[in-house]
């Protein structure tokens, strides 16, 4: 067929056909739209298509929706996590040590010492606390062989025997993650001097308490 004879290019015919299809698509939902309900409560006038649809639906019996498992569903995971934490930390000391609402809890910027069964104690600055229930972990940044080292420790891990606060930061940090300490100008470096002072103070307190108990025992024997 020669479109040049008709006088309209092929593109214009395609546009006209497309417009016709769009008009049919718009007319279809308008014809099947539900008739508005009248304010006086009378039954609205329905089209033939709507009446046929209601007749087909009236032949089927609609049963009520069955209750699903999620109707009275209670998530058991929080209770299981709490039971697991209670098993790993029966005294609740470690939970209290890293709780958010405790004033004496460890905060980012404090110096901690973690003792494990597999190696020597590791001391460093608390950079971050990742609270994930049983998987709660802390990131310490210390120094070994004059090289800055970072290490993650699981708080509730059975291999962790003790977690002690060596030094507390005088002013609370304004950030929850002290990643800026990785820069040379903010790196705290070695914390061995703080650990030595803490051990010395601890031994002094133990000596005083031991001498006091021995004096009390001596007085009791004298009586």
CSV table of C-alpha atoms in Angstrom, one decimal:
chain,number,residue,atom,x,y,z
A,1,UNK,CA,0.0,0.0,0.0
A,2,UNK,CA,1.4,3.4,-1.0
A,3,UNK,CA,1.0,5.8,1.9
A,4,UNK,CA,2.1,8.7,-0.3
A,5,UNK,CA,-1.2,8.6,-2.2
A,6,UNK,CA,-3.2,9.0,1.0
A,7,UNK,CA,-1.2,12.0,2.0
A,8,UNK,CA,-0.4,11.1,5.6
A,9,UNK,CA,2.9,9.7,6.7
A,10,UNK,CA,3.2,6.4,8.5
A,11,UNK,CA,4.1,8.1,11.8
A,12,UNK,CA,0.9,10.0,11.9
A,13,UNK,CA,-1.2,6.8,11.5
A,14,UNK,CA,0.7,5.2,14.3
A,15,UNK,CA,0.0,8.2,16.6
A,16,UNK,CA,-3.7,8.1,15.7
A,17,UNK,CA,-4.0,4.4,16.4
A,18,UNK,CA,-2.2,4.9,19.7
A,19,UNK,CA,-4.6,7.7,20.7
A,20,UNK,CA,-7.5,5.5,19.9
A,21,UNK,CA,-6.2,2.7,22.2
A,22,UNK,CA,-5.7,5.2,25.0
A,23,UNK,CA,-9.2,6.5,24.7
A,24,UNK,CA,-10.6,2.9,24.9
A,25,UNK,CA,-8.4,2.2,27.9
A,26,UNK,CA,-9.8,5.3,29.7
A,27,UNK,CA,-13.4,4.5,28.8
A,28,UNK,CA,-13.2,0.9,30.1
A,29,UNK,CA,-12.7,1.8,33.8
A,30,UNK,CA,-15.3,4.6,33.6
A,31,UNK,CA,-17.9,2.1,32.4
A,32,UNK,CA,-17.2,-0.4,35.1
A,33,UNK,CA,-16.9,2.1,38.0
A,34,UNK,CA,-19.2,1.6,40.9
A,35,UNK,CA,-22.2,3.9,41.1
A,36,UNK,CA,-22.2,6.3,44.0
A,37,UNK,CA,-24.5,5.6,46.9
A,38,UNK,CA,-27.4,8.0,47.3
A,39,UNK,CA,-27.6,9.9,50.6
A,40,UNK,CA,-31.3,8.9,51.3
A,41,UNK,CA,-30.3,5.2,51.5
A,42,UNK,CA,-32.1,4.0,48.3
A,43,UNK,CA,-30.5,1.4,46.1
A,44,UNK,CA,-28.3,3.1,43.5
A,45,UNK,CA,-28.9,2.4,39.8
A,46,UNK,CA,-26.4,-0.2,38.6
A,47,UNK,CA,-25.3,-0.8,35.1
A,48,UNK,CA,-25.9,-4.2,33.4
A,49,UNK,CA,-22.3,-5.1,33.9
A,50,UNK,CA,-22.4,-4.4,37.6
A,51,UNK,CA,-25.7,-6.4,38.0
A,52,UNK,CA,-24.1,-9.4,36.2
A,53,UNK,CA,-21.1,-9.2,38.6
A,54,UNK,CA,-23.3,-9.1,41.7
A,55,UNK,CA,-25.3,-12.0,40.4
A,56,UNK,CA,-22.2,-14.1,39.9
A,57,UNK,CA,-20.8,-13.2,43.3
A,58,UNK,CA,-24.1,-14.1,45.0
A,59,UNK,CA,-23.8,-17.7,43.9
A,60,UNK,CA,-20.7,-18.2,46.0
A,61,UNK,CA,-20.7,-18.5,49.8
A,62,UNK,CA,-18.0,-16.4,51.4
A,63,UNK,CA,-16.5,-18.0,54.5
A,64,UNK,CA,-14.9,-16.0,57.3
A,65,UNK,CA,-11.1,-15.6,57.3
A,66,UNK,CA,-9.3,-18.4,59.2
A,67,UNK,CA,-7.1,-17.3,62.1
A,68,UNK,CA,-3.4,-17.5,61.1
A,69,UNK,CA,-0.4,-18.3,63.2
A,70,UNK,CA,0.6,-14.6,63.4
A,71,UNK,CA,-2.7,-13.7,65.0
A,72,UNK,CA,-1.6,-14.6,68.5
A,73,UNK,CA,2.1,-14.9,67.6
A,74,UNK,CA,4.8,-13.9,70.2
A,75,UNK,CA,8.4,-13.7,69.2
A,76,UNK,CA,10.4,-16.2,71.3
A,77,UNK,CA,13.8,-14.8,70.3
A,78,UNK,CA,14.0,-12.1,73.1
A,79,UNK,CA,13.4,-14.7,75.8
A,80,UNK,CA,15.9,-17.1,74.3
A,81,UNK,CA,18.6,-14.3,74.0
A,82,UNK,CA,18.0,-13.3,77.6
A,83,UNK,CA,18.3,-16.9,78.7
A,84,UNK,CA,21.5,-17.3,76.8
A,85,UNK,CA,22.9,-14.1,78.4
A,86,UNK,CA,21.9,-15.3,81.8
A,87,UNK,CA,23.7,-18.6,81.2
A,88,UNK,CA,26.9,-16.9,80.0
A,89,UNK,CA,26.8,-14.1,82.6
A,90,UNK,CA,25.1,-15.4,85.7
A,91,UNK,CA,26.1,-12.5,88.0
A,92,UNK,CA,25.2,-9.8,85.4
A,93,UNK,CA,28.5,-8.0,85.9
A,94,UNK,CA,29.4,-7.7,82.2
A,95,UNK,CA,25.9,-6.7,81.3
A,96,UNK,CA,26.1,-4.0,83.9
A,97,UNK,CA,29.6,-3.0,82.7
A,98,UNK,CA,28.4,-2.2,79.2
A,99,UNK,CA,24.8,-1.0,79.8
A,100,UNK,CA,23.7,2.3,78.4
A,101,UNK,CA,21.7,3.4,81.5
A,102,UNK,CA,24.4,2.8,84.1
A,103,UNK,CA,26.6,5.7,85.3
A,104,UNK,CA,29.5,3.5,86.2
A,105,UNK,CA,29.5,1.6,82.9
A,106,UNK,CA,32.4,1.7,80.5
A,107,UNK,CA,32.4,4.5,78.0
A,108,UNK,CA,34.3,5.1,74.7
A,109,UNK,CA,37.6,6.6,75.6
A,110,UNK,CA,38.2,4.6,78.8
A,111,UNK,CA,41.2,2.3,79.0
A,112,UNK,CA,40.3,-1.4,79.5
A,113,UNK,CA,42.2,-4.6,80.0
A,114,UNK,CA,40.8,-7.9,78.8
A,115,UNK,CA,42.2,-11.2,80.1
A,116,UNK,CA,41.7,-14.4,78.0
A,117,UNK,CA,42.4,-18.0,78.4
A,118,UNK,CA,44.5,-18.2,75.2
A,119,UNK,CA,47.0,-15.4,75.7
A,120,UNK,CA,48.3,-12.5,77.7
A,121,UNK,CA,46.0,-9.7,78.8
A,122,UNK,CA,45.4,-7.0,76.1
A,123,UNK,CA,45.1,-3.3,77.2
A,124,UNK,CA,43.9,-0.5,75.1
A,125,UNK,CA,41.5,2.4,74.6
A,126,UNK,CA,37.8,1.5,74.2
A,127,UNK,CA,37.1,2.8,70.7
A,128,UNK,CA,33.6,1.3,70.1
A,129,UNK,CA,30.9,-0.8,71.8
A,130,UNK,CA,28.8,-2.9,69.5
A,131,UNK,CA,25.7,-4.0,71.4
A,132,UNK,CA,24.1,-7.1,69.7
A,133,UNK,CA,22.7,-9.0,72.6
A,134,UNK,CA,24.8,-12.2,73.0
A,135,UNK,CA,27.2,-11.0,70.3
A,136,UNK,CA,28.0,-7.8,72.1
A,137,UNK,CA,31.7,-6.9,71.4
A,138,UNK,CA,34.2,-4.1,72.2
A,139,UNK,CA,37.0,-2.7,70.1
A,140,UNK,CA,40.2,-1.9,71.9
A,141,UNK,CA,43.1,0.0,70.4
A,142,UNK,CA,46.5,-0.6,72.1
A,143,UNK,CA,50.1,-0.9,71.2
A,144,UNK,CA,52.3,-4.0,70.7
A,145,UNK,CA,55.9,-3.9,69.7
A,146,UNK,CA,55.6,-0.1,69.3
A,147,UNK,CA,52.9,-0.7,66.7
A,148,UNK,CA,49.2,0.3,67.1
A,149,UNK,CA,46.9,-2.7,67.1
A,150,UNK,CA,43.1,-2.9,67.3
A,151,UNK,CA,41.3,-6.0,68.5
A,152,UNK,CA,37.7,-7.1,68.9
A,153,UNK,CA,36.6,-9.0,72.0
A,154,UNK,CA,33.2,-10.7,72.6
A,155,UNK,CA,31.9,-9.6,76.0
A,156,UNK,CA,30.1,-12.9,76.7
A,157,UNK,CA,32.7,-15.2,75.2
A,158,UNK,CA,33.7,-18.1,77.5
A,159,UNK,CA,37.4,-17.5,76.6
A,160,UNK,CA,37.3,-14.0,78.1
A,161,UNK,CA,38.0,-14.4,81.8
A,162,UNK,CA,38.0,-10.8,83.0
A,163,UNK,CA,37.4,-7.2,81.8
A,164,UNK,CA,38.8,-4.5,84.0
A,165,UNK,CA,38.5,-0.7,83.7
A,166,UNK,CA,42.1,0.6,84.1
A,167,UNK,CA,41.5,4.3,83.6
A,168,UNK,CA,38.3,6.4,83.0
A,169,UNK,CA,38.2,9.4,80.7
A,170,UNK,CA,37.7,12.6,82.7
A,171,UNK,CA,35.3,14.1,80.2
A,172,UNK,CA,32.7,12.0,78.3
A,173,UNK,CA,33.4,11.7,74.6
A,174,UNK,CA,30.9,13.3,72.2
A,175,UNK,CA,31.1,10.4,69.8
A,176,UNK,CA,30.1,6.8,70.1
A,177,UNK,CA,32.9,5.6,67.9
A,178,UNK,CA,36.3,7.2,68.4
A,179,UNK,CA,37.7,6.3,65.0
A,180,UNK,CA,39.6,9.6,64.9
A,181,UNK,CA,42.1,8.0,67.3
A,182,UNK,CA,43.6,6.2,64.3
A,183,UNK,CA,45.2,9.4,63.2
A,184,UNK,CA,48.7,10.0,64.5
A,185,UNK,CA,47.8,13.3,66.3
A,186,UNK,CA,45.0,11.6,68.3
A,187,UNK,CA,46.6,8.2,68.8
A,188,UNK,CA,47.0,7.5,72.6
A,189,UNK,CA,49.8,5.1,72.0
A,190,UNK,CA,50.9,2.8,74.7
A,191,UNK,CA,48.9,2.5,77.9
A,192,UNK,CA,51.4,0.4,79.8
A,193,UNK,CA,52.0,3.2,82.3
A,194,UNK,CA,48.3,3.3,83.1
A,195,UNK,CA,48.3,-0.4,83.6
A,196,UNK,CA,51.3,-0.3,85.9
A,197,UNK,CA,49.7,2.4,88.0
A,198,UNK,CA,46.5,0.4,88.2
A,199,UNK,CA,48.3,-2.7,89.3
A,200,UNK,CA,50.3,-0.8,91.9
A,201,UNK,CA,47.2,0.7,93.4
A,202,UNK,CA,45.5,-2.6,93.4
A,203,UNK,CA,48.3,-4.3,95.2
A,204,UNK,CA,48.5,-1.5,97.7
A,205,UNK,CA,44.8,-1.9,98.5
A,206,UNK,CA,45.1,-5.7,98.8
A,207,UNK,CA,48.1,-5.2,101.2
A,208,UNK,CA,46.2,-2.8,103.4
A,209,UNK,CA,43.1,-5.1,103.5
A,210,UNK,CA,45.3,-8.1,104.3
A,211,UNK,CA,47.2,-6.2,107.1
A,212,UNK,CA,43.9,-5.1,108.6
A,213,UNK,CA,42.5,-8.6,108.7
A,214,UNK,CA,45.7,-9.9,110.3
A,215,UNK,CA,45.6,-7.2,113.0
A,216,UNK,CA,42.0,-8.1,113.8
A,217,UNK,CA,42.9,-11.8,114.0
A,218,UNK,CA,45.8,-11.0,116.4
A,219,UNK,CA,43.5,-8.9,118.7
A,220,UNK,CA,40.9,-11.7,118.7
A,221,UNK,CA,43.6,-14.2,119.8
A,222,UNK,CA,44.8,-11.9,122.5
A,223,UNK,CA,41.4,-11.7,124.0
